[in-house]
CSV table of C-alpha atoms in Angstrom, one decimal:
chain,number,residue,atom,x,y,z
A,212,UNK,CA,67.6,-95.7,-28.4
A,213,UNK,CA,64.2,-95.7,-26.9
A,214,UNK,CA,62.5,-92.6,-25.4
A,215,UNK,CA,63.4,-89.7,-27.6
A,216,UNK,CA,66.1,-89.3,-30.2
A,217,UNK,CA,67.4,-92.6,-31.6
A,218,UNK,CA,71.1,-93.4,-31.6
A,219,UNK,CA,72.4,-93.9,-35.1
A,220,UNK,CA,73.6,-97.4,-35.8
A,221,UNK,CA,76.7,-98.7,-37.6
A,222,UNK,CA,74.6,-100.1,-40.4
A,223,UNK,CA,74.1,-97.1,-42.6
A,224,UNK,CA,72.1,-95.2,-40.1
A,225,UNK,CA,69.1,-97.6,-40.2
A,226,UNK,CA,66.4,-97.0,-37.5
A,227,UNK,CA,63.3,-99.0,-36.8
A,228,UNK,CA,60.2,-97.9,-34.9
A,229,UNK,CA,59.1,-100.7,-32.6
A,230,UNK,CA,55.5,-101.5,-31.6
A,231,UNK,CA,55.1,-104.1,-28.9
A,232,UNK,CA,51.7,-105.7,-28.9
A,233,UNK,CA,50.0,-106.5,-25.6
A,234,UNK,CA,46.6,-107.7,-24.5
A,235,UNK,CA,45.4,-107.9,-20.9
A,236,UNK,CA,43.6,-111.2,-21.3
A,237,UNK,CA,47.1,-112.8,-21.8
A,238,UNK,CA,50.2,-112.8,-19.6
A,239,UNK,CA,51.4,-109.2,-19.8
A,240,UNK,CA,54.7,-110.0,-18.3
A,241,UNK,CA,55.5,-111.5,-21.7
A,242,UNK,CA,55.1,-108.0,-23.2
A,243,UNK,CA,57.8,-106.7,-20.8
A,244,UNK,CA,60.3,-109.5,-21.6
A,245,UNK,CA,59.3,-109.5,-25.3
A,246,UNK,CA,60.1,-105.8,-25.6
A,247,UNK,CA,63.6,-106.3,-24.1
A,248,UNK,CA,64.3,-109.3,-26.3
A,249,UNK,CA,63.3,-107.5,-29.5
A,250,UNK,CA,65.3,-104.4,-28.7
A,251,UNK,CA,68.3,-106.6,-28.0
A,252,UNK,CA,67.8,-108.4,-31.3
A,253,UNK,CA,67.6,-105.2,-33.3
A,254,UNK,CA,70.6,-103.6,-31.7
A,255,UNK,CA,72.6,-106.9,-32.1
A,256,UNK,CA,72.1,-106.5,-35.8
A,257,UNK,CA,73.5,-102.9,-35.6
A,258,UNK,CA,70.3,-100.9,-36.0
A,259,UNK,CA,68.8,-98.2,-33.9
A,260,UNK,CA,65.4,-98.4,-32.2
A,261,UNK,CA,62.6,-95.9,-31.5
A,262,UNK,CA,60.0,-97.2,-29.0
A,263,UNK,CA,58.0,-95.9,-26.1
A,264,UNK,CA,59.5,-96.6,-22.7
A,265,UNK,CA,57.8,-98.2,-19.7
A,266,UNK,CA,57.2,-94.7,-18.3
A,267,UNK,CA,55.1,-93.8,-21.3
A,268,UNK,CA,53.0,-96.9,-21.8
A,269,UNK,CA,52.5,-100.1,-19.7
A,270,UNK,CA,55.7,-102.1,-20.2
A,271,UNK,CA,56.5,-99.9,-23.2
A,272,UNK,CA,53.8,-101.8,-25.2
A,273,UNK,CA,50.6,-100.6,-26.8
A,274,UNK,CA,47.2,-101.9,-25.8
A,275,UNK,CA,44.8,-99.0,-25.4
A,276,UNK,CA,44.0,-96.2,-27.9
A,277,UNK,CA,45.8,-93.7,-25.5
A,278,UNK,CA,48.9,-95.8,-25.6
A,279,UNK,CA,48.7,-96.0,-29.4
A,280,UNK,CA,48.5,-92.2,-29.6
A,281,UNK,CA,51.6,-91.8,-27.4
A,282,UNK,CA,53.5,-94.3,-29.5
A,283,UNK,CA,52.4,-92.6,-32.7
A,284,UNK,CA,53.4,-89.2,-31.4
A,285,UNK,CA,56.9,-90.6,-30.7
A,286,UNK,CA,57.1,-92.0,-34.2
A,287,UNK,CA,56.0,-88.7,-35.7
A,288,UNK,CA,58.8,-86.8,-33.8
A,289,UNK,CA,61.3,-89.2,-35.3
A,290,UNK,CA,59.7,-89.4,-38.8
A,291,UNK,CA,62.9,-88.5,-40.7
A,292,UNK,CA,64.9,-91.1,-38.9
A,293,UNK,CA,62.6,-94.1,-39.0
A,294,UNK,CA,63.2,-96.4,-42.0
A,295,UNK,CA,60.6,-99.1,-41.1
A,296,UNK,CA,58.4,-100.3,-38.3
A,297,UNK,CA,58.6,-103.7,-36.5
A,298,UNK,CA,55.5,-105.0,-34.8
A,299,UNK,CA,56.4,-107.7,-32.3
A,300,UNK,CA,53.8,-109.9,-30.6
A,301,UNK,CA,55.1,-111.5,-27.5
A,302,UNK,CA,51.5,-112.4,-26.7
A,303,UNK,CA,48.3,-112.2,-28.6
A,304,UNK,CA,48.4,-108.4,-28.8
A,305,UNK,CA,45.7,-105.8,-29.3
A,306,UNK,CA,45.2,-105.6,-33.1
A,307,UNK,CA,43.3,-102.3,-33.0
A,308,UNK,CA,46.0,-100.5,-31.0
A,309,UNK,CA,48.7,-101.7,-33.4
A,310,UNK,CA,46.7,-100.6,-36.4
A,311,UNK,CA,45.7,-97.3,-34.8
A,312,UNK,CA,49.4,-96.6,-34.0
A,313,UNK,CA,50.4,-97.0,-37.6
A,314,UNK,CA,47.5,-95.0,-38.9
A,315,UNK,CA,48.0,-92.1,-36.5
A,316,UNK,CA,51.8,-92.1,-37.1
A,317,UNK,CA,51.3,-91.9,-40.9
A,318,UNK,CA,55.0,-92.8,-41.6
A,319,UNK,CA,54.4,-94.6,-44.9
A,320,UNK,CA,57.3,-96.9,-44.3
A,321,UNK,CA,57.6,-100.8,-44.5
A,322,UNK,CA,56.1,-102.8,-41.6
A,323,UNK,CA,57.3,-106.2,-40.5
A,324,UNK,CA,55.0,-108.3,-38.3
A,325,UNK,CA,56.7,-110.9,-36.0
A,326,UNK,CA,55.1,-113.3,-33.5
A,327,UNK,CA,57.1,-115.1,-30.8
A,328,UNK,CA,56.4,-118.9,-30.6
A,329,UNK,CA,54.9,-120.7,-27.7
A,330,UNK,CA,56.9,-123.3,-25.8
A,331,UNK,CA,55.2,-126.7,-25.5
A,332,UNK,CA,56.1,-127.0,-21.8
A,333,UNK,CA,54.9,-123.5,-21.0
A,334,UNK,CA,51.3,-123.5,-22.2
A,335,UNK,CA,49.5,-122.7,-18.9
A,336,UNK,CA,47.5,-119.5,-18.3
A,337,UNK,CA,50.7,-117.9,-16.8
A,338,UNK,CA,52.9,-118.3,-19.8
A,339,UNK,CA,50.7,-119.0,-22.8
A,340,UNK,CA,51.4,-116.5,-25.6
A,341,UNK,CA,48.8,-117.2,-28.4
A,342,UNK,CA,50.8,-114.9,-30.7
A,343,UNK,CA,50.4,-117.6,-33.3
A,344,UNK,CA,46.7,-116.6,-33.5
A,345,UNK,CA,47.2,-112.9,-32.6
A,346,UNK,CA,49.3,-112.4,-35.7
A,347,UNK,CA,46.4,-113.3,-37.9
A,348,UNK,CA,44.2,-110.7,-36.2
A,349,UNK,CA,46.8,-108.0,-36.5
A,350,UNK,CA,47.3,-108.8,-40.2
A,351,UNK,CA,43.5,-108.8,-40.7
A,352,UNK,CA,43.2,-105.3,-39.1
A,353,UNK,CA,46.2,-103.9,-41.1
A,354,UNK,CA,44.5,-105.1,-44.3
A,355,UNK,CA,41.2,-103.4,-43.2
A,356,UNK,CA,43.1,-100.2,-42.6
A,357,UNK,CA,44.9,-100.4,-45.9
A,358,UNK,CA,48.3,-100.5,-44.3
A,359,UNK,CA,50.8,-102.7,-46.3
A,360,UNK,CA,53.0,-105.0,-44.2
A,361,UNK,CA,55.6,-107.8,-44.6
A,362,UNK,CA,55.9,-111.1,-42.8
A,363,UNK,CA,58.7,-113.1,-41.3
A,364,UNK,CA,59.8,-116.3,-43.0
A,365,UNK,CA,58.0,-118.5,-40.5
A,366,UNK,CA,54.6,-117.7,-38.9
A,367,UNK,CA,56.3,-117.5,-35.5
A,368,UNK,CA,60.0,-117.1,-34.8
A,369,UNK,CA,61.9,-116.0,-31.7
A,370,UNK,CA,63.6,-112.6,-31.7
A,371,UNK,CA,66.9,-114.1,-30.6
A,372,UNK,CA,66.9,-116.8,-33.4
A,373,UNK,CA,69.2,-116.8,-36.4
A,374,UNK,CA,66.1,-117.0,-38.6
A,375,UNK,CA,64.8,-113.7,-37.3
A,376,UNK,CA,68.3,-112.1,-37.7
A,377,UNK,CA,68.1,-113.2,-41.4
A,378,UNK,CA,64.6,-111.8,-41.7
A,379,UNK,CA,65.7,-108.6,-40.1
A,380,UNK,CA,68.5,-108.2,-42.6
A,381,UNK,CA,66.1,-108.9,-45.4
A,382,UNK,CA,63.6,-106.3,-44.0
A,383,UNK,CA,66.4,-103.7,-43.7
A,384,UNK,CA,67.0,-104.2,-47.4
A,385,UNK,CA,63.3,-103.8,-48.2
A,386,UNK,CA,63.3,-100.5,-46.2
A,387,UNK,CA,66.4,-99.2,-48.0
A,388,UNK,CA,64.9,-99.9,-51.4
A,389,UNK,CA,61.5,-98.4,-50.6
A,390,UNK,CA,63.1,-95.2,-49.1
A,391,UNK,CA,65.8,-94.9,-51.8
A,392,UNK,CA,63.4,-95.3,-54.8
A,393,UNK,CA,60.8,-92.9,-53.4
A,394,UNK,CA,63.4,-90.1,-53.1
A,395,UNK,CA,65.5,-90.7,-56.2
A,396,UNK,CA,67.0,-88.1,-58.5
A,397,UNK,CA,68.7,-89.5,-61.7
A,398,UNK,CA,71.1,-87.7,-64.0
A,399,UNK,CA,70.5,-88.2,-67.7
A,400,UNK,CA,73.8,-87.2,-69.3
A,401,UNK,CA,73.2,-86.7,-73.0
A,402,UNK,CA,70.4,-87.9,-75.4
A,403,UNK,CA,69.2,-91.4,-75.9
A,404,UNK,CA,71.3,-92.8,-78.8
A,405,UNK,CA,69.1,-92.9,-82.0
A,406,UNK,CA,69.8,-96.6,-82.5
A,407,UNK,CA,68.5,-97.6,-79.1
A,408,UNK,CA,64.7,-97.4,-79.1
A,409,UNK,CA,64.8,-100.1,-76.4
A,410,UNK,CA,65.8,-97.6,-73.7
A,411,UNK,CA,62.8,-95.3,-74.2
A,412,UNK,CA,60.9,-94.5,-71.0
A,413,UNK,CA,58.2,-92.2,-69.6
A,414,UNK,CA,59.7,-89.5,-67.5
A,415,UNK,CA,56.2,-88.6,-66.3
A,416,UNK,CA,55.4,-92.1,-65.0
A,417,UNK,CA,58.7,-92.0,-63.1
A,418,UNK,CA,57.8,-88.6,-61.6
A,419,UNK,CA,54.4,-89.9,-60.5
A,420,UNK,CA,56.3,-92.5,-58.6
A,421,UNK,CA,58.6,-90.1,-56.9
A,422,UNK,CA,61.6,-90.5,-59.3
A,423,UNK,CA,62.9,-87.3,-60.9
A,424,UNK,CA,65.2,-87.1,-63.9
A,425,UNK,CA,67.6,-84.2,-64.3
A,426,UNK,CA,68.9,-84.0,-67.9
A,427,UNK,CA,72.0,-82.3,-69.2
A,428,UNK,CA,73.0,-82.1,-72.9
A,429,UNK,CA,76.2,-83.8,-73.8
A,430,UNK,CA,77.3,-80.5,-75.4
A,431,UNK,CA,77.3,-78.8,-72.0
A,432,UNK,CA,79.5,-81.6,-70.5
A,433,UNK,CA,81.9,-81.3,-73.4
A,434,UNK,CA,81.8,-77.5,-73.2
A,435,UNK,CA,82.7,-77.6,-69.5
A,436,UNK,CA,85.6,-80.0,-70.3
A,437,UNK,CA,86.9,-77.6,-73.0
A,438,UNK,CA,87.1,-74.8,-70.4
A,439,UNK,CA,89.0,-77.0,-67.9
A,440,UNK,CA,92.8,-76.7,-67.8
A,441,UNK,CA,95.1,-79.7,-67.7
A,442,UNK,CA,96.2,-78.8,-64.2
A,443,UNK,CA,92.7,-78.2,-62.8
A,444,UNK,CA,92.7,-79.6,-59.3
A,445,UNK,CA,89.6,-81.6,-59.9
A,446,UNK,CA,91.0,-83.1,-63.1
A,447,UNK,CA,94.4,-83.9,-61.5
A,448,UNK,CA,92.6,-85.6,-58.5
A,449,UNK,CA,90.4,-87.7,-60.8
A,450,UNK,CA,93.4,-88.7,-62.9
A,451,UNK,CA,95.2,-90.0,-59.8
A,452,UNK,CA,92.0,-91.8,-58.8
A,453,UNK,CA,91.7,-93.5,-62.2
A,454,UNK,CA,95.3,-94.8,-62.0
A,455,UNK,CA,94.7,-96.2,-58.5
A,456,UNK,CA,91.5,-97.8,-59.6
A,457,UNK,CA,92.6,-99.9,-62.6
A,458,UNK,CA,95.7,-100.9,-64.6
A,459,UNK,CA,96.3,-98.3,-67.3
A,460,UNK,CA,99.7,-99.4,-68.7
A,461,UNK,CA,98.7,-99.7,-72.4
A,462,UNK,CA,96.6,-96.5,-72.4
A,463,UNK,CA,97.9,-93.2,-73.8
A,464,UNK,CA,98.3,-90.4,-71.3
A,465,UNK,CA,96.2,-88.1,-73.5
A,466,UNK,CA,93.2,-90.5,-73.3
A,467,UNK,CA,93.6,-90.8,-69.5
A,468,UNK,CA,93.5,-87.0,-69.1
A,469,UNK,CA,90.3,-86.8,-71.2
A,470,UNK,CA,88.7,-89.4,-68.9
A,471,UNK,CA,89.8,-87.5,-65.9
A,472,UNK,CA,88.2,-84.3,-67.1
A,473,UNK,CA,85.1,-86.1,-68.1
A,474,UNK,CA,84.8,-87.7,-64.6
A,475,UNK,CA,85.6,-84.4,-62.8
A,476,UNK,CA,82.9,-82.5,-64.8
A,477,UNK,CA,80.3,-85.2,-64.2
A,478,UNK,CA,81.1,-85.3,-60.5
A,479,UNK,CA,80.7,-81.6,-60.2
A,480,UNK,CA,77.4,-81.5,-62.1
A,481,UNK,CA,76.0,-84.4,-60.0
A,482,UNK,CA,76.9,-82.5,-56.8
A,483,UNK,CA,75.4,-79.3,-58.1
A,484,UNK,CA,72.1,-80.9,-59.1
A,485,UNK,CA,71.9,-83.4,-56.2
A,486,UNK,CA,71.5,-86.4,-58.4
A,487,UNK,CA,72.4,-89.8,-56.9
A,488,UNK,CA,72.9,-92.0,-60.0
A,489,UNK,CA,73.3,-91.5,-63.7
A,490,UNK,CA,72.8,-92.8,-67.2
A,491,UNK,CA,75.3,-91.7,-69.9
A,492,UNK,CA,75.1,-91.2,-73.7
A,493,UNK,CA,78.0,-93.2,-75.2
A,494,UNK,CA,77.4,-94.9,-78.5
A,495,UNK,CA,79.1,-93.3,-80.5
A,496,UNK,CA,79.0,-89.6,-79.8
A,497,UNK,CA,81.7,-89.5,-77.1
A,498,UNK,CA,84.0,-91.6,-79.1
A,499,UNK,CA,83.7,-89.6,-82.3
A,500,UNK,CA,83.6,-86.1,-80.9
A,501,UNK,CA,85.6,-86.5,-77.6
A,502,UNK,CA,87.9,-89.4,-78.2
A,503,UNK,CA,87.4,-91.8,-75.3
A,504,UNK,CA,84.7,-94.1,-73.9
A,505,UNK,CA,83.2,-93.2,-70.5
A,506,UNK,CA,83.4,-96.8,-69.2
A,507,UNK,CA,86.0,-96.4,-66.5
A,508,UNK,CA,84.5,-93.2,-65.2
A,509,UNK,CA,81.1,-95.0,-65.0
A,510,UNK,CA,82.7,-98.0,-63.4
A,511,UNK,CA,84.2,-95.9,-60.7
A,512,UNK,CA,80.8,-94.3,-59.9
A,513,UNK,CA,79.1,-97.7,-59.7
A,514,UNK,CA,81.9,-99.0,-57.5
A,515,UNK,CA,81.2,-96.1,-55.2
A,516,UNK,CA,77.5,-97.0,-55.0
A,517,UNK,CA,76.5,-94.2,-57.5
A,518,UNK,CA,75.2,-96.5,-60.2
A,519,UNK,CA,75.8,-95.5,-63.8
A,520,UNK,CA,74.2,-97.1,-66.9
A,521,UNK,CA,75.0,-97.0,-70.6
A,522,UNK,CA,73.0,-95.5,-73.4
A,523,UNK,CA,70.9,-93.3,-71.2
A,524,UNK,CA,69.1,-96.3,-69.9
A,525,UNK,CA,67.2,-94.6,-67.1
A,526,UNK,CA,65.1,-97.6,-66.2
A,527,UNK,CA,68.2,-99.8,-66.3
A,528,UNK,CA,70.0,-97.7,-63.7
A,529,UNK,CA,66.9,-97.8,-61.5
A,530,UNK,CA,67.3,-101.6,-61.4
A,531,UNK,CA,71.0,-101.2,-60.6
A,532,UNK,CA,70.1,-98.8,-57.8
A,533,UNK,CA,67.4,-101.0,-56.3
A,534,UNK,CA,69.7,-104.0,-56.1
A,535,UNK,CA,72.5,-101.8,-54.7
A,536,UNK,CA,70.2,-100.5,-52.0
A,537,UNK,CA,69.2,-104.0,-51.0
A,538,UNK,CA,72.7,-105.4,-50.9
A,539,UNK,CA,74.8,-102.3,-50.1
A,540,UNK,CA,77.2,-103.5,-52.8
A,541,UNK,CA,77.9,-102.3,-56.4
A,542,UNK,CA,75.6,-103.2,-59.3
A,543,UNK,CA,76.3,-103.5,-63.0
A,544,UNK,CA,74.2,-103.2,-66.2
A,545,UNK,CA,74.6,-106.1,-68.5
A,546,UNK,CA,73.2,-107.4,-71.8
A,547,UNK,CA,71.5,-110.8,-72.0
A,548,UNK,CA,73.9,-111.5,-74.8
A,549,UNK,CA,74.6,-115.1,-75.8
A,550,UNK,CA,73.7,-118.7,-75.3
A,551,UNK,CA,76.4,-120.8,-73.7
A,552,UNK,CA,76.7,-124.0,-75.7
A,553,UNK,CA,73.7,-126.3,-75.4
A,554,UNK,CA,73.0,-125.7,-71.7
A,555,UNK,CA,69.4,-124.2,-71.6
A,556,UNK,CA,70.0,-122.7,-68.1
A,557,UNK,CA,73.2,-120.9,-69.0
A,558,UNK,CA,73.9,-117.6,-70.9
A,559,UNK,CA,76.6,-115.1,-71.4
A,560,UNK,CA,76.0,-111.7,-69.8
A,561,UNK,CA,78.2,-109.1,-71.3
A,562,UNK,CA,79.0,-105.4,-71.6
A,563,UNK,CA,81.8,-103.6,-73.4
A,564,UNK,CA,82.3,-102.6,-70.4
A,565,UNK,CA,81.7,-100.2,-67.5
A,566,UNK,CA,81.2,-103.0,-64.9
A,567,UNK,CA,82.4,-101.9,-61.4
A,568,UNK,CA,85.7,-103.4,-60.2
A,569,UNK,CA,83.7,-105.4,-57.6
A,570,UNK,CA,82.5,-107.7,-60.4
A,571,UNK,CA,85.8,-108.8,-61.8
A,572,UNK,CA,88.3,-111.6,-61.1
A,573,UNK,CA,90.9,-109.3,-62.6
A,574,UNK,CA,90.5,-106.1,-64.6
A,575,UNK,CA,92.5,-103.8,-66.8
A,576,UNK,CA,91.8,-100.8,-68.9
A,577,UNK,CA,91.8,-101.2,-72.7
A,578,UNK,CA,90.2,-100.0,-75.9
A,579,UNK,CA,86.6,-100.8,-76.9
A,580,UNK,CA,86.9,-103.4,-79.7
A,581,UNK,CA,83.3,-103.1,-81.0
A,582,UNK,CA,83.4,-99.3,-81.6
A,583,UNK,CA,87.1,-99.2,-82.6
A,584,UNK,CA,86.3,-100.6,-86.1
A,585,UNK,CA,84.1,-97.6,-86.7
A,586,UNK,CA,85.7,-94.7,-85.0
A,587,UNK,CA,89.3,-95.9,-84.6
A,588,UNK,CA,91.1,-97.6,-81.7
A,589,UNK,CA,92.7,-94.3,-80.6
A,590,UNK,CA,89.2,-92.9,-79.8
A,591,UNK,CA,88.0,-95.9,-77.7
A,592,UNK,CA,90.3,-96.2,-74.7
A,593,UNK,CA,88.7,-96.4,-71.3
A,594,UNK,CA,86.8,-99.7,-71.3
A,595,UNK,CA,87.2,-102.2,-68.3
A,596,UNK,CA,88.1,-105.6,-69.5
A,597,UNK,CA,87.9,-108.9,-67.5
A,598,UNK,CA,85.8,-111.9,-66.5
A,599,UNK,CA,83.1,-111.7,-63.9
A,600,UNK,CA,83.9,-113.7,-60.7
A,601,UNK,CA,81.8,-116.7,-59.8
A,602,UNK,CA,79.2,-116.6,-57.1
A,603,UNK,CA,75.5,-115.8,-56.4
A,604,UNK,CA,73.8,-113.0,-58.3
A,605,UNK,CA,70.5,-111.2,-58.4
A,606,UNK,CA,69.0,-109.6,-61.5
A,607,UNK,CA,66.4,-106.9,-62.0
A,608,UNK,CA,64.7,-105.0,-64.9
A,609,UNK,CA,62.1,-102.3,-64.6
A,610,UNK,CA,60.3,-100.5,-67.4
A,611,UNK,CA,57.6,-97.8,-67.7
A,612,UNK,CA,54.5,-99.0,-69.4
A,613,UNK,CA,52.8,-96.1,-71.2
A,614,UNK,CA,49.7,-98.2,-72.0
A,615,UNK,CA,48.9,-98.9,-68.3
A,616,UNK,CA,50.7,-95.9,-66.8
A,617,UNK,CA,52.7,-98.1,-64.4
A,618,UNK,CA,56.2,-99.3,-63.7
A,619,UNK,CA,56.6,-103.0,-64.2
A,620,UNK,CA,59.5,-105.4,-64.1
A,621,UNK,CA,61.0,-108.7,-63.1
A,622,UNK,CA,63.6,-109.9,-60.6
A,623,UNK,CA,65.3,-113.2,-59.9
A,624,UNK,CA,68.5,-115.0,-58.9
A,625,UNK,CA,71.1,-117.2,-60.3
A,626,UNK,CA,74.9,-117.6,-60.2
A,627,UNK,CA,77.9,-116.6,-62.2
A,628,UNK,CA,80.0,-119.7,-62.9
A,629,UNK,CA,83.7,-120.4,-63.6
A,630,UNK,CA,82.9,-121.8,-67.1
A,631,UNK,CA,85.6,-120.8,-69.6
A,632,UNK,CA,84.9,-117.9,-71.9
A,633,UNK,CA,87.1,-116.2,-74.5
A,634,UNK,CA,85.8,-112.8,-75.3
A,635,UNK,CA,86.5,-109.1,-74.8
A,636,UNK,CA,84.8,-106.4,-72.6
A,637,UNK,CA,83.3,-107.5,-69.3
A,638,UNK,CA,81.6,-110.8,-69.4
A,639,UNK,CA,80.6,-113.9,-67.4
A,640,UNK,CA,78.6,-117.1,-67.7
A,641,UNK,CA,75.5,-117.1,-65.6
A,642,UNK,CA,73.4,-120.1,-64.7
A,643,UNK,CA,69.7,-119.4,-63.9
A,644,UNK,CA,67.2,-122.2,-63.2
A,645,UNK,CA,64.4,-122.2,-65.8
A,646,UNK,CA,66.3,-119.6,-67.9
A,647,UNK,CA,64.3,-120.5,-71.0
A,648,UNK,CA,61.1,-119.6,-69.1
A,649,UNK,CA,62.6,-116.3,-68.1
A,650,UNK,CA,63.7,-115.5,-71.7
A,651,UNK,CA,60.2,-116.3,-72.9
A,652,UNK,CA,58.8,-114.0,-70.2
A,653,UNK,CA,61.1,-111.2,-71.3
A,654,UNK,CA,60.3,-111.6,-75.0
A,655,UNK,CA,56.6,-112.1,-74.6
A,656,UNK,CA,56.3,-108.9,-72.5
A,657,UNK,CA,58.7,-106.8,-74.6
A,658,UNK,CA,61.3,-106.1,-71.9
A,659,UNK,CA,64.7,-104.6,-72.8
A,660,UNK,CA,67.9,-106.5,-73.5
A,661,UNK,CA,69.6,-104.8,-70.6
A,662,UNK,CA,69.4,-106.2,-67.1
A,663,UNK,CA,70.8,-105.0,-63.8
A,664,UNK,CA,72.9,-107.4,-61.8
A,665,UNK,CA,74.3,-107.6,-58.3
A,666,UNK,CA,76.6,-110.2,-56.6
A,667,UNK,CA,74.2,-110.9,-53.7
A,668,UNK,CA,70.9,-112.8,-53.3
A,669,UNK,CA,68.6,-109.8,-52.8
A,670,UNK,CA,65.9,-110.1,-55.4
A,671,UNK,CA,63.1,-110.9,-53.0
A,672,UNK,CA,63.8,-107.8,-50.9
A,673,UNK,CA,63.7,-105.7,-54.1
A,674,UNK,CA,60.4,-107.3,-55.2
A,675,UNK,CA,58.9,-106.9,-51.7
A,676,UNK,CA,59.7,-103.2,-51.6
A,677,UNK,CA,58.6,-102.4,-55.2
A,678,UNK,CA,55.4,-104.4,-55.2
A,679,UNK,CA,54.1,-104.1,-51.6
A,680,UNK,CA,55.3,-100.6,-50.8
A,681,UNK,CA,55.7,-98.8,-54.1
A,682,UNK,CA,52.8,-100.4,-56.0
A,683,UNK,CA,54.8,-101.6,-59.0
A,684,UNK,CA,54.0,-104.8,-60.9
A,685,UNK,CA,57.1,-106.9,-60.5
A,686,UNK,CA,57.4,-110.6,-61.4
A,687,UNK,CA,59.6,-112.9,-59.3
A,688,UNK,CA,61.3,-115.5,-61.6
A,689,UNK,CA,61.4,-119.0,-60.3
């Protein structure tokens, strides 16, 4: 709502601050109608709005410094609720007032600049907007003030258009990624497996970017499990959840109970420490010393939007989380694993696997065929087996660069196909335009073999949030 406390929306509680630009040299009745049109467009998409009302500023817009201060004060009162700010220009707008509002509010959230198009038959002094030109002036001032901002797909687009609704959805994803990664706590469950130098990372670089890592030794997890009775309510509830989640017909009851206790202990520890996502030691400590793989437990967490990555790949789970924030659907961590015949734009993405159920055509629980040859089949139950369903996908990989002290990465899009594939674990054939160029980029810059994937085309929202608002160096593959 406008004027005071915003109403929470049905889209994950997203709320936008709204700045309506106005300039007295231009028809100011357009500011009045433009404000109403933009509020209607935002609420149509299911989001809440915070904006000054007509009793606080002329038409509820900003033109003078005094109006900018009143709007900024309103934003500051709703600081914790506002996820992003939309600047709408129904006419040329006063660029200084808009920039001053954002500077005085100090929200540090993404900003979207929109300009409403003129109509060829309404270009007289009464109805001429000139927002086409005004948008450039606003962007110029925001650049001078050092305020980062995003742009709509077209230079001008109407608030009630389908194109703006699409841009609004994209911008909401940008806001979710920016907010979610700035306030992130990750659980590191166990030590990095000795054989995986590829998942090394700098905890200090992550902390400098607002991402905290909370570690727990695997011995503490196993110790808590050892103290847990078979009829512990948390273990019983988790066992029931596992059986509802995936087919377990061929899996021994003893193995299922171990998984249930593992999941219950991890759930309890994550709640205690207020961590949102996790990365888990697996290869091959859990198999040798506990007797199951953690795949199903991790799959269930990812399915519930609490992304979980293998091999304590902290940067890998950040990629999963970023894609999940943008799409609001589960992410997986995969290996860039195999070529697919002679097609240079196709590859096999694979894990052994803890993919969320959301990714599969059909899924069942089984034993882990790779590790079974070393530690025995009876110690490797719990993997999720099936083929990835076809459809669009986004991918992302982030890494800490100790030489430059920054986070860098790459994002892009492709599609999982229905190409035939006979293998084990969780796998799918992916087609990515210019895949060979991407693989060269990965190898030349020393990126890891793990990549986060999501079944939605959201890579551009992830890149916008991480580069423009978080200051990371992220390449968009094309």
